[in-house]
Each structure stands twice: as C-alpha cells, then as structure tokens.
Amino acid sequence: MEAVPQQFAQDAPHAGQAQPTGGDVLPKSAIMLYPAGTTLPPGWQTPWIKAGWVVSACPNPGCLPAVVRGAGRPAAAVPALAERRETDAGKSAVRAHASLGGSSAAASDVDAQSGGLAGSMLRRSDFLAQLSSLRESESRVSVLMAIQLDQAATLDARLDRTAVFALEESMSTRIAAVLEAGDTVTLWLEYGFGVLVQRKTAAEVSDVAARICTSIAAEPFLVGDEALDLSVSIGLALAPSAPCADRAQEWFSTAYAAQGIASRHGGNRPEGVLTREFEPMPAERVLIIREWVADARAGRNVIVEFQPLLPASTQAGELYSVHAKLRDARAPLGGVYRREYLRLARAAGAMIMINRISLFQAFETLEQECRAGRSTRLVVPVELDTLHGMAWRWLVEELRRRPQLRDRLIVELEASRELTEKENLMCIVRLRRFGVRVSLSDQCGDLAQLALWTKFPVDFLRIPYATVAENTDAEFTAATRGFKESGRQLIVDSVSDTGAVSRLAALGIDYLRGRKLAATGARLDYDFSAAF
C-alpha cells in the first residue's frame, strides 16, 4: 500500500511542495466516484485509510470541489470498478487519478469552484477564515450552527475509524440536502459539524435548523449491520457584535454553548439566541438565564432574599424589600435578580409563579416577625398580571386567611401607562380595600412623571438615585411636594454614594436602598437602630 501514495506524489503537480502542518490539513485525499443509486460494499474505505488516505464517496462529479478537503491540495478521483481484480484499492488510483486543486485556499474560492452547491464542504481553517472575514448584512441574517450527534459518547466506544467515517459521510449528506447554495459546512470534532447559513430572517434560520434535526432523526442510519436511530443537537449563534481577539473562535464558542444546552434538554432540537435585543448581555448568559427561568416557571430554583431599606428619618419604621433570585446550581452564592431576568421571565410566562413564590414567602416571614413581636413590613414587587385571574384569587385567599398581616404587606407595581387603564386602576383600589399598601416603582428618571403618580391611590413611590443626582434640590423639592404633602413616602433606590445620605435626608426622602448601604441576605436581622 505504501507504493500508492508514492506513485501519486510523482504524478501530482503539487507533490513537490512542502506539506503544511496542522490538525485540519489533509495532504492525501481520495474521492471514490460511483453512479447515483449504487451501494458501495461495506468496508470499501478500509485499505485507503490504512494507507494514510482520507477518502470521500461522491455520486456526482459536479460535487468534486465540495468534497475535496483542503483547498489547493491534490486529490485522486477514483472510479468504482464493476469488477475488481486487484484487492489493493490504491492500485486503481494510479491510473485513474486526476489532480484537483486551486491557487487559492480561500473559502470564497472554494465556494466559487463548487458552482454555488448547497452545503459546500470546507476544511476547518478555510471555514474559520470565512467566519473571521464575514461582515454583517442588513438584508440577511448570518448564523453559525454547531451540530453534534446526541449519541456520540455511546458510538465512540463501539465504532472503529472506518465506521465513524462512513457515519459522518451519511450525516453530511442529509445535512447538505437541507441547505441552499452559498451555505458552507465543515467537520468539527467527531460526529460534529459547523454550518454557516445566511437567510433573510431569523425565523428562516430556525426552520433550517429544525429541518436538519428532522432529516437526521427521520430514518435510521445503517452502521455495519445495525440500523441506528440517531439525532442531533444544534446550537445557533449570531456573529459576535463586540470586538474580540479571535472572532471565529468566539463565534464557535457561543454556538457550542447553545448546542450544549440543547443536548441537556434531551437533544434532537436547536437552541440559541437569534436576536440582539438582550445585548450587551452575552448570548451564553441569555441561554443560561432562560434555563433558570424555565425552572422558575415550574416553581423550582427560586430563592427569596431580603434587603433593608434604611430609614432617613426617625419617623420611618423597619422596612425590607423582597428579592426573588434565580439560583445558579453551579455557584451557591450566585444567581440573578429581577432586573437581569425580568424580560426573559416575562417572555416565558414565568413571572406569575415567581411573584407567587415571593408573596408566599413574604406572608410566612411576616408571620414569624409578628410572633416575635416585631413590626416589620415588606415590599414585594409584582407584575400587574398577579392582580388578575387565578393569581389574584390566590392572593385574596391568602389575605383573608392572614388578616393580621395586611397592613404589613406593601405590593409594588411598575409605574407605567398601563396603570391609567380603568381595569388596572381598579386592581390598586381592590388591594387598598383589603388594607394592603401599594408602592410604585418609577425608573424612567423623569421628574415630570411624578405629578401623574401623585394622582394615584398609592402609599410609596420608589425612584432611582440618578434621578435625584441629576436635579437641583429646588427642582426635586418642587416635583415631589404634592406627593409628600399628601402624607406619602419616598424611597430612593440604587444609592451608590454614601456621602449623599445627608443630602437625601434633607430632601425629605423617607427610605434609602443600595448595596453600599445594606446588602441583600436570607434573614431579617439588620440593626436599624445603628443605621445612622
């Protein structure tokens, strides 16, 4: 068998050139040509592989450039003979070889040689070069797919190299059948592929990924004498938007993070973030939080913590805010709070369950505080949806069951134009009829908005510290005078400057909140007597 590569080297026009080194460079390639519909005998690749060749089967001569791995390198095109008198398959290549190659190894050149064939196969370095050079288009969405066989670990222990190669060839054929002209593919890891697709919309990309999953799972693969039902997990990723040292590797890392999540969810599915609305949050972070949100929707993985609101006046009582945190199982002290998961939880329909867990824990905690003789009050942020339907009926039952806690509970709603609707305004009225106090959280930073909230039947208003810092004392006092004169209380959030505490107290602020003032914790053990 060693004579075969030597003879090929003598005939090939590029044989005298030094062979590049690298994990993705394949200096000796062979392509077995055969008529469409013909079944090659099992193990036909074995003598080639043993002799150091990398072989491909090709039923269509027009696809030759797509299956040559390593643009710019020679390859032998070998016809499958009807009668084989020589058992050494390599001897057939000596007379039947043809030199294929190009002057450029660029991915775009390979695609041009392929005549726009669907699913053009590129070697890894060319594929990475394409990812690095690709520029965003306003009219098309470019998405990298990381495809991995779900059963890879099991098959790896059972199959030899010949069987692995044949299986990968069968998989690539099914994947290519779903793709379009201009899409490119590369082998990536064992039983894995990288696919770059460009479509007009993200929905079209999602459809391609779903059809790839279907094509792999639709029919069993013949591996040896056994028919195996297989499936793939697909990770989807948009190109990195932030500057990075290695754009291609960063893009692949994001796609494989998504693929890992798809695999953990049972496989045979695509997973990924095909929108930039959550940036600058990394796509990997979005995917992880989505997992936690899914657990939260089922009533799992939610931890309730408390943060003291420091009284800025002697008249203010002991007050804590309730924080529902989604736990990170990998880091017991980690996790995410409402501000980070809110949009994802709303999209997943998980906020009603998160609010219910928060309210229930608040009731239980207030029961304990009441038995201990303390007059603690709790602020619980909830969504408007919690005040409608079954969620509202549950809350009403709890309020009827624990009447002694009603005036200790403060329900906080997001200050938005939705509150001006009659139905939502009535929700606030119903809460107050039960004796529950209501707070609004206005994070828009516009002091002019305060005049609107002054008209609402609420007891507290929470605003960010930045709103106070950006205005003069006279401007802030004038904007809040109506709210304060009606006997209601102001809470300033996200206080990052401890030196501003005296000024805030002089402005008539009732409570201050911020990590630099008091941290969030699992217990209500803050010493308010030593606050100032």
JSON list of C-alpha atoms in Angstrom, two decimals, residues 212-323:
[
{"chain": "A", "resi": 212, "resn": "ILE", "atom": "CA", "xyz": [-31.81, 19.34, 9.87]},
{"chain": "A", "resi": 213, "resn": "CYS", "atom": "CA", "xyz": [-32.93, 17.74, 13.15]},
{"chain": "A", "resi": 214, "resn": "THR", "atom": "CA", "xyz": [-35.83, 16.12, 11.32]},
{"chain": "A", "resi": 215, "resn": "SER", "atom": "CA", "xyz": [-33.66, 14.85, 8.45]},
{"chain": "A", "resi": 216, "resn": "ILE", "atom": "CA", "xyz": [-31.24, 13.17, 10.87]},
{"chain": "A", "resi": 217, "resn": "ALA", "atom": "CA", "xyz": [-33.96, 11.59, 13.01]},
{"chain": "A", "resi": 218, "resn": "ALA", "atom": "CA", "xyz": [-36.36, 10.68, 10.20]},
{"chain": "A", "resi": 219, "resn": "GLU", "atom": "CA", "xyz": [-34.69, 7.42, 9.13]},
{"chain": "A", "resi": 220, "resn": "PRO", "atom": "CA", "xyz": [-32.25, 5.08, 10.86]},
{"chain": "A", "resi": 221, "resn": "PHE", "atom": "CA", "xyz": [-28.58, 5.07, 9.85]},
{"chain": "A", "resi": 222, "resn": "LEU", "atom": "CA", "xyz": [-27.08, 1.79, 8.73]},
{"chain": "A", "resi": 223, "resn": "VAL", "atom": "CA", "xyz": [-23.91, 1.33, 10.77]},
{"chain": "A", "resi": 224, "resn": "GLY", "atom": "CA", "xyz": [-22.37, -2.00, 9.90]},
{"chain": "A", "resi": 225, "resn": "ASP", "atom": "CA", "xyz": [-25.26, -4.45, 10.03]},
{"chain": "A", "resi": 226, "resn": "GLU", "atom": "CA", "xyz": [-27.23, -2.41, 12.55]},
{"chain": "A", "resi": 227, "resn": "ALA", "atom": "CA", "xyz": [-29.86, 0.26, 11.91]},
{"chain": "A", "resi": 228, "resn": "LEU", "atom": "CA", "xyz": [-29.49, 3.05, 14.49]},
{"chain": "A", "resi": 229, "resn": "ASP", "atom": "CA", "xyz": [-31.97, 5.79, 15.32]},
{"chain": "A", "resi": 230, "resn": "LEU", "atom": "CA", "xyz": [-29.85, 8.90, 15.81]},
{"chain": "A", "resi": 231, "resn": "SER", "atom": "CA", "xyz": [-30.46, 12.58, 16.49]},
{"chain": "A", "resi": 232, "resn": "VAL", "atom": "CA", "xyz": [-28.50, 15.82, 16.73]},
{"chain": "A", "resi": 233, "resn": "SER", "atom": "CA", "xyz": [-28.45, 18.88, 18.95]},
{"chain": "A", "resi": 234, "resn": "ILE", "atom": "CA", "xyz": [-27.90, 22.20, 17.20]},
{"chain": "A", "resi": 235, "resn": "GLY", "atom": "CA", "xyz": [-26.54, 25.39, 18.70]},
{"chain": "A", "resi": 236, "resn": "LEU", "atom": "CA", "xyz": [-27.35, 28.64, 16.88]},
{"chain": "A", "resi": 237, "resn": "ALA", "atom": "CA", "xyz": [-25.33, 31.84, 17.22]},
{"chain": "A", "resi": 238, "resn": "LEU", "atom": "CA", "xyz": [-25.21, 35.25, 15.63]},
{"chain": "A", "resi": 239, "resn": "ALA", "atom": "CA", "xyz": [-21.80, 36.73, 14.89]},
{"chain": "A", "resi": 240, "resn": "PRO", "atom": "CA", "xyz": [-20.11, 38.46, 17.86]},
{"chain": "A", "resi": 241, "resn": "SER", "atom": "CA", "xyz": [-21.04, 42.15, 17.85]},
{"chain": "A", "resi": 242, "resn": "ALA", "atom": "CA", "xyz": [-18.31, 43.26, 20.25]},
{"chain": "A", "resi": 243, "resn": "PRO", "atom": "CA", "xyz": [-14.64, 43.40, 19.19]},
{"chain": "A", "resi": 244, "resn": "CYS", "atom": "CA", "xyz": [-12.73, 40.25, 20.15]},
{"chain": "A", "resi": 245, "resn": "ALA", "atom": "CA", "xyz": [-9.26, 38.81, 19.57]},
{"chain": "A", "resi": 246, "resn": "ASP", "atom": "CA", "xyz": [-10.46, 35.78, 17.61]},
{"chain": "A", "resi": 247, "resn": "ARG", "atom": "CA", "xyz": [-13.86, 36.38, 16.04]},
{"chain": "A", "resi": 248, "resn": "ALA", "atom": "CA", "xyz": [-14.22, 32.90, 14.54]},
{"chain": "A", "resi": 249, "resn": "GLN", "atom": "CA", "xyz": [-13.38, 31.03, 17.75]},
{"chain": "A", "resi": 250, "resn": "GLU", "atom": "CA", "xyz": [-15.64, 33.31, 19.78]},
{"chain": "A", "resi": 251, "resn": "TRP", "atom": "CA", "xyz": [-18.47, 32.64, 17.35]},
{"chain": "A", "resi": 252, "resn": "PHE", "atom": "CA", "xyz": [-17.94, 28.88, 17.60]},
{"chain": "A", "resi": 253, "resn": "SER", "atom": "CA", "xyz": [-17.79, 29.05, 21.41]},
{"chain": "A", "resi": 254, "resn": "THR", "atom": "CA", "xyz": [-21.18, 30.76, 21.51]},
{"chain": "A", "resi": 255, "resn": "ALA", "atom": "CA", "xyz": [-22.70, 28.23, 19.12]},
{"chain": "A", "resi": 256, "resn": "TYR", "atom": "CA", "xyz": [-21.35, 25.27, 21.08]},
{"chain": "A", "resi": 257, "resn": "ALA", "atom": "CA", "xyz": [-22.61, 26.73, 24.36]},
{"chain": "A", "resi": 258, "resn": "ALA", "atom": "CA", "xyz": [-26.09, 26.74, 22.79]},
{"chain": "A", "resi": 259, "resn": "GLN", "atom": "CA", "xyz": [-25.58, 23.21, 21.49]},
{"chain": "A", "resi": 260, "resn": "GLY", "atom": "CA", "xyz": [-24.68, 22.01, 24.99]},
{"chain": "A", "resi": 261, "resn": "ILE", "atom": "CA", "xyz": [-27.92, 23.44, 26.35]},
{"chain": "A", "resi": 262, "resn": "ALA", "atom": "CA", "xyz": [-29.92, 21.79, 23.57]},
{"chain": "A", "resi": 263, "resn": "SER", "atom": "CA", "xyz": [-28.25, 18.49, 24.44]},
{"chain": "A", "resi": 264, "resn": "ARG", "atom": "CA", "xyz": [-29.02, 18.88, 28.16]},
{"chain": "A", "resi": 265, "resn": "HIS", "atom": "CA", "xyz": [-32.67, 19.38, 27.27]},
{"chain": "A", "resi": 266, "resn": "GLY", "atom": "CA", "xyz": [-32.83, 15.98, 25.64]},
{"chain": "A", "resi": 267, "resn": "GLY", "atom": "CA", "xyz": [-31.33, 16.68, 22.21]},
{"chain": "A", "resi": 268, "resn": "ASN", "atom": "CA", "xyz": [-32.97, 16.49, 18.79]},
{"chain": "A", "resi": 269, "resn": "ARG", "atom": "CA", "xyz": [-33.58, 20.22, 18.93]},
{"chain": "A", "resi": 270, "resn": "PRO", "atom": "CA", "xyz": [-31.99, 23.57, 18.08]},
{"chain": "A", "resi": 271, "resn": "GLU", "atom": "CA", "xyz": [-31.22, 26.17, 20.74]},
{"chain": "A", "resi": 272, "resn": "GLY", "atom": "CA", "xyz": [-29.79, 29.65, 20.50]},
{"chain": "A", "resi": 273, "resn": "VAL", "atom": "CA", "xyz": [-30.31, 33.40, 20.65]},
{"chain": "A", "resi": 274, "resn": "LEU", "atom": "CA", "xyz": [-31.15, 34.87, 17.24]},
{"chain": "A", "resi": 275, "resn": "THR", "atom": "CA", "xyz": [-31.83, 38.41, 18.42]},
{"chain": "A", "resi": 276, "resn": "ARG", "atom": "CA", "xyz": [-29.66, 41.23, 19.70]},
{"chain": "A", "resi": 277, "resn": "GLU", "atom": "CA", "xyz": [-32.31, 42.75, 21.96]},
{"chain": "A", "resi": 278, "resn": "PHE", "atom": "CA", "xyz": [-30.58, 41.45, 25.11]},
{"chain": "A", "resi": 279, "resn": "GLU", "atom": "CA", "xyz": [-27.14, 42.85, 24.28]},
{"chain": "A", "resi": 280, "resn": "PRO", "atom": "CA", "xyz": [-24.72, 43.72, 25.78]},
{"chain": "A", "resi": 281, "resn": "MET", "atom": "CA", "xyz": [-25.60, 40.61, 27.79]},
{"chain": "A", "resi": 282, "resn": "PRO", "atom": "CA", "xyz": [-23.68, 37.73, 26.16]},
{"chain": "A", "resi": 283, "resn": "ALA", "atom": "CA", "xyz": [-25.76, 35.14, 24.33]},
{"chain": "A", "resi": 284, "resn": "GLU", "atom": "CA", "xyz": [-24.40, 32.38, 26.61]},
{"chain": "A", "resi": 285, "resn": "ARG", "atom": "CA", "xyz": [-25.72, 34.31, 29.62]},
{"chain": "A", "resi": 286, "resn": "VAL", "atom": "CA", "xyz": [-29.13, 34.73, 27.99]},
{"chain": "A", "resi": 287, "resn": "LEU", "atom": "CA", "xyz": [-29.34, 30.98, 27.35]},
{"chain": "A", "resi": 288, "resn": "ILE", "atom": "CA", "xyz": [-28.39, 30.11, 30.92]},
{"chain": "A", "resi": 289, "resn": "ILE", "atom": "CA", "xyz": [-30.95, 32.52, 32.36]},
{"chain": "A", "resi": 290, "resn": "ARG", "atom": "CA", "xyz": [-33.57, 31.03, 30.05]},
{"chain": "A", "resi": 291, "resn": "GLU", "atom": "CA", "xyz": [-32.86, 27.65, 31.64]},
{"chain": "A", "resi": 292, "resn": "TRP", "atom": "CA", "xyz": [-33.28, 29.09, 35.12]},
{"chain": "A", "resi": 293, "resn": "VAL", "atom": "CA", "xyz": [-36.47, 30.88, 34.07]},
{"chain": "A", "resi": 294, "resn": "ALA", "atom": "CA", "xyz": [-37.89, 27.59, 32.77]},
{"chain": "A", "resi": 295, "resn": "ASP", "atom": "CA", "xyz": [-37.22, 26.02, 36.18]},
{"chain": "A", "resi": 296, "resn": "ALA", "atom": "CA", "xyz": [-38.80, 29.02, 37.91]},
{"chain": "A", "resi": 297, "resn": "ARG", "atom": "CA", "xyz": [-41.95, 28.70, 35.83]},
{"chain": "A", "resi": 298, "resn": "ALA", "atom": "CA", "xyz": [-42.30, 25.18, 37.24]},
{"chain": "A", "resi": 299, "resn": "GLY", "atom": "CA", "xyz": [-41.88, 26.53, 40.78]},
{"chain": "A", "resi": 300, "resn": "ARG", "atom": "CA", "xyz": [-38.25, 25.48, 41.15]},
{"chain": "A", "resi": 301, "resn": "ASN", "atom": "CA", "xyz": [-34.96, 27.29, 41.59]},
{"chain": "A", "resi": 302, "resn": "VAL", "atom": "CA", "xyz": [-36.39, 30.48, 43.17]},
{"chain": "A", "resi": 303, "resn": "ILE", "atom": "CA", "xyz": [-34.74, 31.83, 46.32]},
{"chain": "A", "resi": 304, "resn": "VAL", "atom": "CA", "xyz": [-36.25, 34.73, 48.28]},
{"chain": "A", "resi": 305, "resn": "GLU", "atom": "CA", "xyz": [-33.90, 37.22, 49.91]},
{"chain": "A", "resi": 306, "resn": "PHE", "atom": "CA", "xyz": [-34.38, 40.48, 51.80]},
{"chain": "A", "resi": 307, "resn": "GLN", "atom": "CA", "xyz": [-32.68, 43.87, 51.69]},
{"chain": "A", "resi": 308, "resn": "PRO", "atom": "CA", "xyz": [-33.07, 46.53, 54.37]},
{"chain": "A", "resi": 309, "resn": "LEU", "atom": "CA", "xyz": [-34.38, 49.95, 53.36]},
{"chain": "A", "resi": 310, "resn": "LEU", "atom": "CA", "xyz": [-32.56, 52.38, 55.59]},
{"chain": "A", "resi": 311, "resn": "PRO", "atom": "CA", "xyz": [-34.82, 54.97, 57.24]},
{"chain": "A", "resi": 312, "resn": "ALA", "atom": "CA", "xyz": [-33.67, 58.53, 56.54]},
{"chain": "A", "resi": 313, "resn": "SER", "atom": "CA", "xyz": [-35.89, 59.91, 59.28]},
{"chain": "A", "resi": 314, "resn": "THR", "atom": "CA", "xyz": [-36.78, 58.85, 62.81]},
{"chain": "A", "resi": 315, "resn": "GLN", "atom": "CA", "xyz": [-40.47, 58.51, 61.85]},
{"chain": "A", "resi": 316, "resn": "ALA", "atom": "CA", "xyz": [-39.77, 55.72, 59.34]},
{"chain": "A", "resi": 317, "resn": "GLY", "atom": "CA", "xyz": [-40.24, 52.13, 60.56]},
{"chain": "A", "resi": 318, "resn": "GLU", "atom": "CA", "xyz": [-38.39, 48.89, 59.78]},
{"chain": "A", "resi": 319, "resn": "LEU", "atom": "CA", "xyz": [-38.81, 48.06, 56.14]},
{"chain": "A", "resi": 320, "resn": "TYR", "atom": "CA", "xyz": [-37.31, 45.37, 53.88]},
{"chain": "A", "resi": 321, "resn": "SER", "atom": "CA", "xyz": [-37.68, 44.76, 50.17]},
{"chain": "A", "resi": 322, "resn": "VAL", "atom": "CA", "xyz": [-38.20, 41.22, 48.89]},
{"chain": "A", "resi": 323, "resn": "HIS", "atom": "CA", "xyz": [-35.92, 39.95, 46.10]}
]
